[in-house]
mmCIF file of C-alpha atoms in Angstrom:
data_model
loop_
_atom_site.group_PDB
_atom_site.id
_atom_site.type_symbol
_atom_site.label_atom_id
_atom_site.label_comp_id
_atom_site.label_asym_id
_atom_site.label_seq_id
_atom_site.Cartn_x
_atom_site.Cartn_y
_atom_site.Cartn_z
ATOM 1 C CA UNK A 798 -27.842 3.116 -8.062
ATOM 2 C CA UNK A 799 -26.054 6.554 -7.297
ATOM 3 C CA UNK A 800 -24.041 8.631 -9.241
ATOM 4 C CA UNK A 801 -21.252 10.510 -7.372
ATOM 5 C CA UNK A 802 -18.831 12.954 -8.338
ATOM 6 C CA UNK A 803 -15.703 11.297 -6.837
ATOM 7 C CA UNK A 804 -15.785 7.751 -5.963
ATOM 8 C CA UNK A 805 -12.398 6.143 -3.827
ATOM 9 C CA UNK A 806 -11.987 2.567 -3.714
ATOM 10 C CA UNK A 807 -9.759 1.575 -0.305
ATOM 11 C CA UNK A 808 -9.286 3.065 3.034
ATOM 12 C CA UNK A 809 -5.878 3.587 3.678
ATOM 13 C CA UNK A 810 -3.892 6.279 4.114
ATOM 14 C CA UNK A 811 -4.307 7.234 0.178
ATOM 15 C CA UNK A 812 -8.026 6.631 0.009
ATOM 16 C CA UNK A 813 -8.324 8.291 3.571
ATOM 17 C CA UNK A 814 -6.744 11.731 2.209
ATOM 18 C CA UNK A 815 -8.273 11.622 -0.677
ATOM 19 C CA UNK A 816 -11.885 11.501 0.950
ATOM 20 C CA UNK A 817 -10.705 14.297 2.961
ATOM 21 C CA UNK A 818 -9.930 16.417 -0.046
ATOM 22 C CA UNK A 819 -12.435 15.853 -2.035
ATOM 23 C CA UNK A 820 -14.822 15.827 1.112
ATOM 24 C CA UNK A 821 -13.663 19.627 1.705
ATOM 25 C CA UNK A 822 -13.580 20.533 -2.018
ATOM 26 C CA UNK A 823 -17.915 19.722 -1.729
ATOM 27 C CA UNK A 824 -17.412 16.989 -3.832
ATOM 28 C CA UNK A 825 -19.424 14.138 -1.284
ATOM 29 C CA UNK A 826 -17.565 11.507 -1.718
ATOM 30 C CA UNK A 827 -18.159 7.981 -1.732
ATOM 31 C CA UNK A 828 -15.274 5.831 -0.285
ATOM 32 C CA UNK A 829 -15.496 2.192 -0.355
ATOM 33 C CA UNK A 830 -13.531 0.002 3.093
ATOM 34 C CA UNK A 831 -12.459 -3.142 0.842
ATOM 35 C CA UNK A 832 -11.312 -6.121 3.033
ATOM 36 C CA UNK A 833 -8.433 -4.320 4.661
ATOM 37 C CA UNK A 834 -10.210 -1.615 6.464
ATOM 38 C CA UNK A 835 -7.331 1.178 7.571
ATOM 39 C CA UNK A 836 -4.717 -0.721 4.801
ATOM 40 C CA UNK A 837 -1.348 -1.855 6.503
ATOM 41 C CA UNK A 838 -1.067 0.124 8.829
ATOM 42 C CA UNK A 839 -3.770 -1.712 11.011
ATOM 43 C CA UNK A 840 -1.053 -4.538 11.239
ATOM 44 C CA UNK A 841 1.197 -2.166 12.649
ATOM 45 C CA UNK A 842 2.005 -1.307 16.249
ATOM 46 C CA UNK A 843 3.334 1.826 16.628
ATOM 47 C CA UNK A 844 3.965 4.452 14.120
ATOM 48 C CA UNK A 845 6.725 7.041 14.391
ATOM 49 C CA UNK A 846 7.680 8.135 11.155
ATOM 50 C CA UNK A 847 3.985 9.743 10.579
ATOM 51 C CA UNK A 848 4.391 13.895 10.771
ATOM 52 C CA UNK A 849 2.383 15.540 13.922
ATOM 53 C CA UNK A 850 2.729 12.976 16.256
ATOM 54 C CA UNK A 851 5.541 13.546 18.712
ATOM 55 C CA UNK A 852 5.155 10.430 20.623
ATOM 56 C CA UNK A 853 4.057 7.852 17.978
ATOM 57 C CA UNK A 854 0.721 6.397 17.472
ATOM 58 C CA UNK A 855 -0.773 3.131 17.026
ATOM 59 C CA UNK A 856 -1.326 2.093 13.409
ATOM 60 C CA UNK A 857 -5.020 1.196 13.814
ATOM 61 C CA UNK A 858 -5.556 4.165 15.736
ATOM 62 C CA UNK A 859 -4.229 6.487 13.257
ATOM 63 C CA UNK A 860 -6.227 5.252 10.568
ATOM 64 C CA UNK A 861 -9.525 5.516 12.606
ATOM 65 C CA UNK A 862 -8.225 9.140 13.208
ATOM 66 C CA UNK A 863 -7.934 9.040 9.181
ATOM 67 C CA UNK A 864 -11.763 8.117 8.725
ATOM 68 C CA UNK A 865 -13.478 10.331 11.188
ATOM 69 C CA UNK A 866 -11.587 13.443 9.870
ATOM 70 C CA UNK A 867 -13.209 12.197 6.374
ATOM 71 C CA UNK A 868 -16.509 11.815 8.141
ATOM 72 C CA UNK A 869 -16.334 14.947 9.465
ATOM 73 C CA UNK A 870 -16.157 16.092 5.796
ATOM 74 C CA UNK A 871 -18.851 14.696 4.416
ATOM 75 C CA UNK A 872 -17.686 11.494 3.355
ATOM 76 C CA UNK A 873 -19.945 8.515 3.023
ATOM 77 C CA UNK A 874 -17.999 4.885 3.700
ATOM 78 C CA UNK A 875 -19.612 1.607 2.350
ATOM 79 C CA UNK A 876 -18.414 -1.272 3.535
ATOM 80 C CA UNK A 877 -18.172 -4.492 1.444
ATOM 81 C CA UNK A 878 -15.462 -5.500 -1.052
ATOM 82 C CA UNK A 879 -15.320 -4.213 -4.319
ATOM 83 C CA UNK A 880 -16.046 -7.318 -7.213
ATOM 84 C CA UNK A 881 -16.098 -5.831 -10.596
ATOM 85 C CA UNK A 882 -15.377 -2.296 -12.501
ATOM 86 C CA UNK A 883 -16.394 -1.179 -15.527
ATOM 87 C CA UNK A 884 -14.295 1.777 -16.898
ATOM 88 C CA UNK A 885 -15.754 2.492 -20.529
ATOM 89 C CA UNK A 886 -18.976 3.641 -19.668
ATOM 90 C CA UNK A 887 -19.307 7.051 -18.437
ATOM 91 C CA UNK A 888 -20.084 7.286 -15.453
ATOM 92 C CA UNK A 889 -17.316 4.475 -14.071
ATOM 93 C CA UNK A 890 -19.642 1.498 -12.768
ATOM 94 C CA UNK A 891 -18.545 -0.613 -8.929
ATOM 95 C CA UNK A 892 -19.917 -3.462 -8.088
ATOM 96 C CA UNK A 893 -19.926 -3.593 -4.658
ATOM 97 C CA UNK A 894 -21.257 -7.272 -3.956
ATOM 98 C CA UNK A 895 -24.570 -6.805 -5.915
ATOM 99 C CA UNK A 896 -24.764 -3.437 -5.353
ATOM 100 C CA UNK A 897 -24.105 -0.686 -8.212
ATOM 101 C CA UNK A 898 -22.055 2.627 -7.561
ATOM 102 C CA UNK A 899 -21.087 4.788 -9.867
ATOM 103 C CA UNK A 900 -18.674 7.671 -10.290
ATOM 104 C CA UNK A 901 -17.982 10.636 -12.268
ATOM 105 C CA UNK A 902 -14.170 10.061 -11.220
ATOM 106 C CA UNK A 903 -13.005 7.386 -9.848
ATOM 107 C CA UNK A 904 -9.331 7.505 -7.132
ATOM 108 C CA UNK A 905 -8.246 3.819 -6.926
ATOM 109 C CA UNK A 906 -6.098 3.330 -3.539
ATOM 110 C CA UNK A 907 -6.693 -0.315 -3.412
ATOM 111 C CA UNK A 908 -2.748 -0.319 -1.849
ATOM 112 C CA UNK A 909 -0.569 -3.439 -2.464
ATOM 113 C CA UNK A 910 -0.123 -6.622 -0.106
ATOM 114 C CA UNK A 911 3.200 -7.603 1.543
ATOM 115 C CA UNK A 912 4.247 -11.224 0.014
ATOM 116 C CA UNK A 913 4.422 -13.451 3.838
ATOM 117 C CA UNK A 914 5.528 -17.275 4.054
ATOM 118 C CA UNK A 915 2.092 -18.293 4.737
ATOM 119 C CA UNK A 916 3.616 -19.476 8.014
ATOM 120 C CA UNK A 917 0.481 -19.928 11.453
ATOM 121 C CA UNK A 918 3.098 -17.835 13.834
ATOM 122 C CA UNK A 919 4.147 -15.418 11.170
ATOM 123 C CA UNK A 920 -0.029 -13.798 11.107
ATOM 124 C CA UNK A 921 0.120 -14.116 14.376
ATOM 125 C CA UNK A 922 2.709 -12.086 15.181
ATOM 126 C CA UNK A 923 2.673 -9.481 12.637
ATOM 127 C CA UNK A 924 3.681 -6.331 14.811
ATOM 128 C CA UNK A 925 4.637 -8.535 17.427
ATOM 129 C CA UNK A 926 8.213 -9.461 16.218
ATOM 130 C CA UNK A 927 7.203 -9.833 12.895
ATOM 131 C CA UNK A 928 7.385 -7.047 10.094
ATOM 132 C CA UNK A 929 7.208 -6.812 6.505
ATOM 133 C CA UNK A 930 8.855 -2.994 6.495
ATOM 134 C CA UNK A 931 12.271 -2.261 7.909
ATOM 135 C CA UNK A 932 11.805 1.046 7.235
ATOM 136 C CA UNK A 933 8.672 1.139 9.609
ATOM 137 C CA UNK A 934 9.451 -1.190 12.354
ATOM 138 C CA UNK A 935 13.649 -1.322 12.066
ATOM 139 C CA UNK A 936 14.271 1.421 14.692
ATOM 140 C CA UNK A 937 12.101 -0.665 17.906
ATOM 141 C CA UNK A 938 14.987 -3.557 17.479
ATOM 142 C CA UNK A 939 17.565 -1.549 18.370
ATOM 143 C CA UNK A 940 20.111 -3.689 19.896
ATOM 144 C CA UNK A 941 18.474 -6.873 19.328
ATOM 145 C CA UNK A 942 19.296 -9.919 16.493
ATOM 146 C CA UNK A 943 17.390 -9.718 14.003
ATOM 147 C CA UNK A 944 16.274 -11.498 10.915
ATOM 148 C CA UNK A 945 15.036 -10.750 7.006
ATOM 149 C CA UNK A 946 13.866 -13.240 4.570
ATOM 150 C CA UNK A 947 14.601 -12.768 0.864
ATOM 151 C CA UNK A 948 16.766 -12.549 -1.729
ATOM 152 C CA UNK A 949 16.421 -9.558 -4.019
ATOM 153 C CA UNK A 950 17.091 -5.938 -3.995
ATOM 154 C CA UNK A 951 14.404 -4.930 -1.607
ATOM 155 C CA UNK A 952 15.802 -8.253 0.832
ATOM 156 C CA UNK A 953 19.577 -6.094 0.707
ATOM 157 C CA UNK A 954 18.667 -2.630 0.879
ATOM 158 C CA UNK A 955 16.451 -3.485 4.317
ATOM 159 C CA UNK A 956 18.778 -5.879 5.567
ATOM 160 C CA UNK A 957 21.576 -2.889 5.064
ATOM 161 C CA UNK A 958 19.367 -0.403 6.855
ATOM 162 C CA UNK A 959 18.285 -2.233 9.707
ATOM 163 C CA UNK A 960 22.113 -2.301 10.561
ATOM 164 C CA UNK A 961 21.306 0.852 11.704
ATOM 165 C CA UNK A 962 19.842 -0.508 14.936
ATOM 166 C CA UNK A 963 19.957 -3.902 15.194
ATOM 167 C CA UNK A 964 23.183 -5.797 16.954
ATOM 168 C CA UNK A 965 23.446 -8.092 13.831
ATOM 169 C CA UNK A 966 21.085 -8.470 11.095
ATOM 170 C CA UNK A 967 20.812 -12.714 9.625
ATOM 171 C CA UNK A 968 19.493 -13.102 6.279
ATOM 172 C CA UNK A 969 18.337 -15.791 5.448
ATOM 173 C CA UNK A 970 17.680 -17.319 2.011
ATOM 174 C CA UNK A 971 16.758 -20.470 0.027
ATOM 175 C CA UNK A 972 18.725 -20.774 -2.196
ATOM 176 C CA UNK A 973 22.440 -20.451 -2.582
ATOM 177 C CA UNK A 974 22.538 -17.413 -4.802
ATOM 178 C CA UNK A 975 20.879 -14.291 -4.184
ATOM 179 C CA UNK A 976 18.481 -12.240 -6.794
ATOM 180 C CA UNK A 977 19.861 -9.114 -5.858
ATOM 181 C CA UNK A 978 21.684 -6.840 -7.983
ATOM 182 C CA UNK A 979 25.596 -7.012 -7.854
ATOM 183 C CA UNK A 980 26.094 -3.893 -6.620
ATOM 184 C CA UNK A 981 23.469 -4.317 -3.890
ATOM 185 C CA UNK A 982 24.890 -7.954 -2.754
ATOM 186 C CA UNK A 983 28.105 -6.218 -2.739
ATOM 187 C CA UNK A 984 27.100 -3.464 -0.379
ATOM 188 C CA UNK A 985 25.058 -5.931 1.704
ATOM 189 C CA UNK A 986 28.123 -8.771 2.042
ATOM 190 C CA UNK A 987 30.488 -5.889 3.025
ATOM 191 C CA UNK A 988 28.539 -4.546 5.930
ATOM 192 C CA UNK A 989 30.317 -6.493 8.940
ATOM 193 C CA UNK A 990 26.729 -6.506 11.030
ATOM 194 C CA UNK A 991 24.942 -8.969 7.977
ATOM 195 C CA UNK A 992 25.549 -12.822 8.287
ATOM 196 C CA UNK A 993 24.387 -14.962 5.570
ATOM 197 C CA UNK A 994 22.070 -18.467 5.750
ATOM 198 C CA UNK A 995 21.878 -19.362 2.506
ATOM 199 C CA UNK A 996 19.801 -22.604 1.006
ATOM 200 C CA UNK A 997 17.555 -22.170 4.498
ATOM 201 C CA UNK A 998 14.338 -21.557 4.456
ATOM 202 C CA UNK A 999 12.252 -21.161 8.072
ATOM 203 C CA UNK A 1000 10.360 -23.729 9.024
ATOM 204 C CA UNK A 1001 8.317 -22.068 11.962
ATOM 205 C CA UNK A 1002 8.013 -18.948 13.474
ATOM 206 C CA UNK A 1003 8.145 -18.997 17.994
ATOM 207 C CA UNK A 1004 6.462 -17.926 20.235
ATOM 208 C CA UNK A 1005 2.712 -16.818 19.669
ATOM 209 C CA UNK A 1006 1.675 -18.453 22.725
ATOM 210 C CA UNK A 1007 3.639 -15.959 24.316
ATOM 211 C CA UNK A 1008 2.573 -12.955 22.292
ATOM 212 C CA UNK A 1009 5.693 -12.089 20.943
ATOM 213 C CA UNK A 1010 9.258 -13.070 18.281
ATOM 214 C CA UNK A 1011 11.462 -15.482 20.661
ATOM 215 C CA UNK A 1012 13.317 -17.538 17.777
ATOM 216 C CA UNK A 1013 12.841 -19.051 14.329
ATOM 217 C CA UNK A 1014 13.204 -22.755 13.689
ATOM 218 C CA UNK A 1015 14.856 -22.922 10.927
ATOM 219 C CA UNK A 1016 15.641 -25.606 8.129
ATOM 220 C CA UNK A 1017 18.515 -26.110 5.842
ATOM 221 C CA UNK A 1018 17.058 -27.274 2.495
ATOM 222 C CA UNK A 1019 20.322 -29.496 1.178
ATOM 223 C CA UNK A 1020 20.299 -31.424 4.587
ATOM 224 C CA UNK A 1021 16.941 -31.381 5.689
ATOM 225 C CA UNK A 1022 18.660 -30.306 9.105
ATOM 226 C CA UNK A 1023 16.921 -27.992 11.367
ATOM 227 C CA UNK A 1024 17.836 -25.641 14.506
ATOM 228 C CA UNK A 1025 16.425 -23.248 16.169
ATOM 229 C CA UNK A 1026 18.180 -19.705 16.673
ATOM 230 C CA UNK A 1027 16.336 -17.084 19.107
ATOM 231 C CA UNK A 1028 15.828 -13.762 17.205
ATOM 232 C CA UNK A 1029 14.249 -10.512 18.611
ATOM 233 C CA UNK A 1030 12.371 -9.996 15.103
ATOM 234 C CA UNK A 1031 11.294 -11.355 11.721
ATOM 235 C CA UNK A 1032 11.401 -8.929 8.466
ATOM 236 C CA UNK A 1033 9.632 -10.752 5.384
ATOM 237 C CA UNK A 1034 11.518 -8.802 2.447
ATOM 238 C CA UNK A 1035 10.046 -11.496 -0.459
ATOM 239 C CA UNK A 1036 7.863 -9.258 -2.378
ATOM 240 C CA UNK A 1037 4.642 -7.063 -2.593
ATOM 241 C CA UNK A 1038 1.547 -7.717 -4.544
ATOM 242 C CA UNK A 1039 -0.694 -4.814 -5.382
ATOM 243 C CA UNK A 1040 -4.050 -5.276 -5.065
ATOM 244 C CA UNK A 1041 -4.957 -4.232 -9.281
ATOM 245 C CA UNK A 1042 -6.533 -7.694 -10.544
ATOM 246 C CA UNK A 1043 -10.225 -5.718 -10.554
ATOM 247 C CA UNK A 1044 -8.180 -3.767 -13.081
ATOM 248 C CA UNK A 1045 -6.423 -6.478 -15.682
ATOM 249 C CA UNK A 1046 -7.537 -5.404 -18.965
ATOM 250 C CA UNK A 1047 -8.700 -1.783 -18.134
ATOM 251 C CA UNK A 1048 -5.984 0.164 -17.019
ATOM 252 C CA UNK A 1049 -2.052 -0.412 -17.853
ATOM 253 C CA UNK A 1050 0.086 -2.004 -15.676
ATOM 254 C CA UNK A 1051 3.675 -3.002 -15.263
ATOM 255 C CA UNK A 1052 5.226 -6.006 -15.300
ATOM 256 C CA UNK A 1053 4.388 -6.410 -11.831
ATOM 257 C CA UNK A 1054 1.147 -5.287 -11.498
ATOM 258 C CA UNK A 1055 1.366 -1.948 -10.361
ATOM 259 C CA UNK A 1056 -0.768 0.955 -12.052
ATOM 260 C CA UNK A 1057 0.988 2.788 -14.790
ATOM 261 C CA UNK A 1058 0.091 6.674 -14.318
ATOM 262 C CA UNK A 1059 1.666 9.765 -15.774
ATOM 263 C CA UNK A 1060 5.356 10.341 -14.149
ATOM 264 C CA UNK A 1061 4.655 13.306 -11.431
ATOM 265 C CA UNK A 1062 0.766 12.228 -11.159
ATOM 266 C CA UNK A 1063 -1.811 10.028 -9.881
ATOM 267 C CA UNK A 1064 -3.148 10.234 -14.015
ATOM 268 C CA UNK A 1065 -3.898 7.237 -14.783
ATOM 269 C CA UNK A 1066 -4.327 6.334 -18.910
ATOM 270 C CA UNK A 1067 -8.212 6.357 -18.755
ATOM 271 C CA UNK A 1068 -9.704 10.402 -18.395
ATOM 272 C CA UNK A 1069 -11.184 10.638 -14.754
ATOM 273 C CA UNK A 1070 -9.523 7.393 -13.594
ATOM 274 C CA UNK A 1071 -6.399 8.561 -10.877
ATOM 275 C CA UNK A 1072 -4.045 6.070 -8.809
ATOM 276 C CA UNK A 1073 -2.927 6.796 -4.927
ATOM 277 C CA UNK A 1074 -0.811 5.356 -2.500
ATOM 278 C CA UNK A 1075 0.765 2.004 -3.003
ATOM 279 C CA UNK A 1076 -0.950 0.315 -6.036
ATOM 280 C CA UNK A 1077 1.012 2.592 -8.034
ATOM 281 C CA UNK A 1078 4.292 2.988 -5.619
ATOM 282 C CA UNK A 1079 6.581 0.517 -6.185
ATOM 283 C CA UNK A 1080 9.318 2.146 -4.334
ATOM 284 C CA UNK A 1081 8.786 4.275 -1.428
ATOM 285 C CA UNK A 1082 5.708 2.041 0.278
ATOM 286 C CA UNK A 1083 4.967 4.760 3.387
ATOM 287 C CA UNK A 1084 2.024 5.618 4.685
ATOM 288 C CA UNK A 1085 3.315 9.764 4.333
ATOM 289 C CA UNK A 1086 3.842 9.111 0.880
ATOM 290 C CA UNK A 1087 0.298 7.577 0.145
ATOM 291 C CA UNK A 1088 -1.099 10.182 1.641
ATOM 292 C CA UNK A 1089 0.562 12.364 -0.104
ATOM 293 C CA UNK A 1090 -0.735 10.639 -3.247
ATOM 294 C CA UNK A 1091 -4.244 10.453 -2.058
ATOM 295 C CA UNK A 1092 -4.151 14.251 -1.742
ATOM 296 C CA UNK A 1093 -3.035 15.092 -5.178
ATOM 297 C CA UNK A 1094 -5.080 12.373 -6.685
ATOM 298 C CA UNK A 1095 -8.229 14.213 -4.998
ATOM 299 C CA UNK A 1096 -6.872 17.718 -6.465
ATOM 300 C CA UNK A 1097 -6.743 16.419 -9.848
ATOM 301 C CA UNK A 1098 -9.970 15.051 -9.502
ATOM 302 C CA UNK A 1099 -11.120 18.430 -8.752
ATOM 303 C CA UNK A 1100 -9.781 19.707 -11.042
ATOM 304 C CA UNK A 1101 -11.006 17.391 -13.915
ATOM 305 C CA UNK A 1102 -15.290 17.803 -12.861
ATOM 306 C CA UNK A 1103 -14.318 21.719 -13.136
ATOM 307 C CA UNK A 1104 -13.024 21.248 -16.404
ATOM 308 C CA UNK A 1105 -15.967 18.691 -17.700
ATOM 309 C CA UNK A 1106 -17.858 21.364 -16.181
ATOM 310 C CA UNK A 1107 -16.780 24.316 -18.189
ATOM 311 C CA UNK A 1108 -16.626 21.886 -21.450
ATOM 312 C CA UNK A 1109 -20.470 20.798 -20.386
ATOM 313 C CA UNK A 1110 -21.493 24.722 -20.397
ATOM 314 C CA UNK A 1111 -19.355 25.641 -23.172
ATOM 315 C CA UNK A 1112 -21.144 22.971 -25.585
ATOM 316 C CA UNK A 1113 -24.629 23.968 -24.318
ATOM 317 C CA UNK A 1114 -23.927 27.516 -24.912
ATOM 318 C CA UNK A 1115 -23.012 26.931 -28.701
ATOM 319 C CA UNK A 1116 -26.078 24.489 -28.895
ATOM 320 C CA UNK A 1117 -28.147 27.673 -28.107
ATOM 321 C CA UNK A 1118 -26.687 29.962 -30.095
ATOM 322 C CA UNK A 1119 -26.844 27.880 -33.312
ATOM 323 C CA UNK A 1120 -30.537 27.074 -32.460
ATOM 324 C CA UNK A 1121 -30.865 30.784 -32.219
ATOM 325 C CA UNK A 1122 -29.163 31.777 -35.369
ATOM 326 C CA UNK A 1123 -31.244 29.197 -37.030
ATOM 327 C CA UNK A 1124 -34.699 30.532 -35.823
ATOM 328 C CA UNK A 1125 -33.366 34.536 -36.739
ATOM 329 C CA UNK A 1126 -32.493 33.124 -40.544
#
């Protein structure tokens, strides 16, 4: 068993900056892969929102980019899947299968996972037609029809910005009323590029034989009826779920399961215990943001050995110099 100054559970973009941080600040830190190595972004094509690269890069190979930089630093990578944490002992104790890590401070960037329909064509052709982030992926349909799934807020906001590009945006819905906030339905229904299938659900997603989106077959849930419309790309808008369930009980959450941490930090409630990227970002979801994240959670960790540190040196000093007023008496 090893005790390390910073410990950083995922290897996304948060966990990924983080290492690099912390790697340059001397700290040696210990990063763990989880199941996802690289996060979301290795079930993305091509990235061209990320600053520095002109052209775009692929998702996977901008996180391996990510990881050697952190390597290059100093940081050690485990692979395996994290099972268990134990936050009130100090140091924090991973499980890493059987193994036992621990850390002085522990940066959880575990991320969050995109809700899908659990559909054989849908995995298939994630970043092949099929996205679950408009804000990613919306601007390589321009032109083309496309379609979201969902209800909610997050369904009408993406919906409303991939207007932006696509020729007409379908969304498409199983029930007859929508989730979404008035004011965001209203915005969404008055946007002349957004048609409406409401009480559909789709049935199967075409073609990965052929490597890419061609249509949806689709199935109207009063009638049982189903058609099949060609569309030049899926976006599943039903939901995230961030990955916290190590944490139930441990650290506070919201409602939905994302890390409470101090407004303007990556602080979590526990001393030493920090949150990146997007298993404490319920709004924003980009891989610039969770870096950004992983970089100030890496700071603060810093920041926080210095300060146990000092507090360490402070106490030992007054130790000795009441043990040395006691031996002068």
């Amino acid at each position: 068993m090893s005790i390390h100054d910073v410990l950083i559970l995922g290897s996304g973009p948060a966990g990924l900056t983080a290492a690099i941080y912390a790697a340059r600040a001397n700290l040696a830190p210990l990063l763990v892969r989880g199941p996802q190595p690289g996060g979301q972004l290795t079930i993305t094509t091509e990235v061209e929102n990320y600053p520095g690269f002109r052209e775009g890069i692929l998702g996977p190979q901008l996180m391996a980019e990510m990881e050697e930089q952190a390597k290059r630093f100093g940081t050690q990578i485990l692979e395996g899947e994290v099972t268990r944490v134990d936050l009130e002992p100090r140091p924090f104790r991973v499980w890493v299968g059987e193994r036992v890590e621990e850390g002085r401070t522990l940066i959880i960037a575990t991320g969050a996972s995109a809700k899908l329909l659990g559909l054989p064509g849908e995995a298939a052709l994630m970043g092949h037609g099929v996205s679950a982030c408009a804000t990613c992926d919306g601007f390589f349909f321009k032109g083309q029809e496309v379609a979201i799934v969902g209800g909610g807020d997050t369904a009408m906001e993406e919906a409303t910005f991939l207007t932006r590009f696509a020729a007409k945006v379908t969304v498409i819905h199983r029930r007859a009323e929508l989730r979404a906030s008035k004011i965001m339905q209203e915005r969404a229904r008055a946007n002349p590029k957004i048609e409406w299938l409401l009480d559909t659900g789709v049935a199967e997603v075409l073609d990965p034989a052929r490597g890419k989106l061609t249509a949806l077959r689709l199935k109207n849930l009063k009638t049982g009826e189903e058609t099949v419309r060609p569309f030049g790309g899926l976006f599943v808008a039903i939901g995230h779920q961030p990955n916290t369930q190590l944490f139930a009980g441990q650290l506070a959450m919201d409602a939905r399961g994302y890390l409470e941490v101090e407004p303007g930090t990556p602080r979590t409630a526990v001393s030493g215990v920090f949150a990146a990227g997007d298993v404490a970002d319920a709004v924003y979801r980009q891989a610039v943001t969770a870096a950004g994240t992983g970089c100030m959670a890496a700071i603060e960790a810093e920041r926080w050995l210095e300060a146990e540190a000092h507090a360490a040196h402070v106490a030992h000093a007054a130790k000795a110099a009441a043990g040395d007023g006691g031996k002068a008496r």
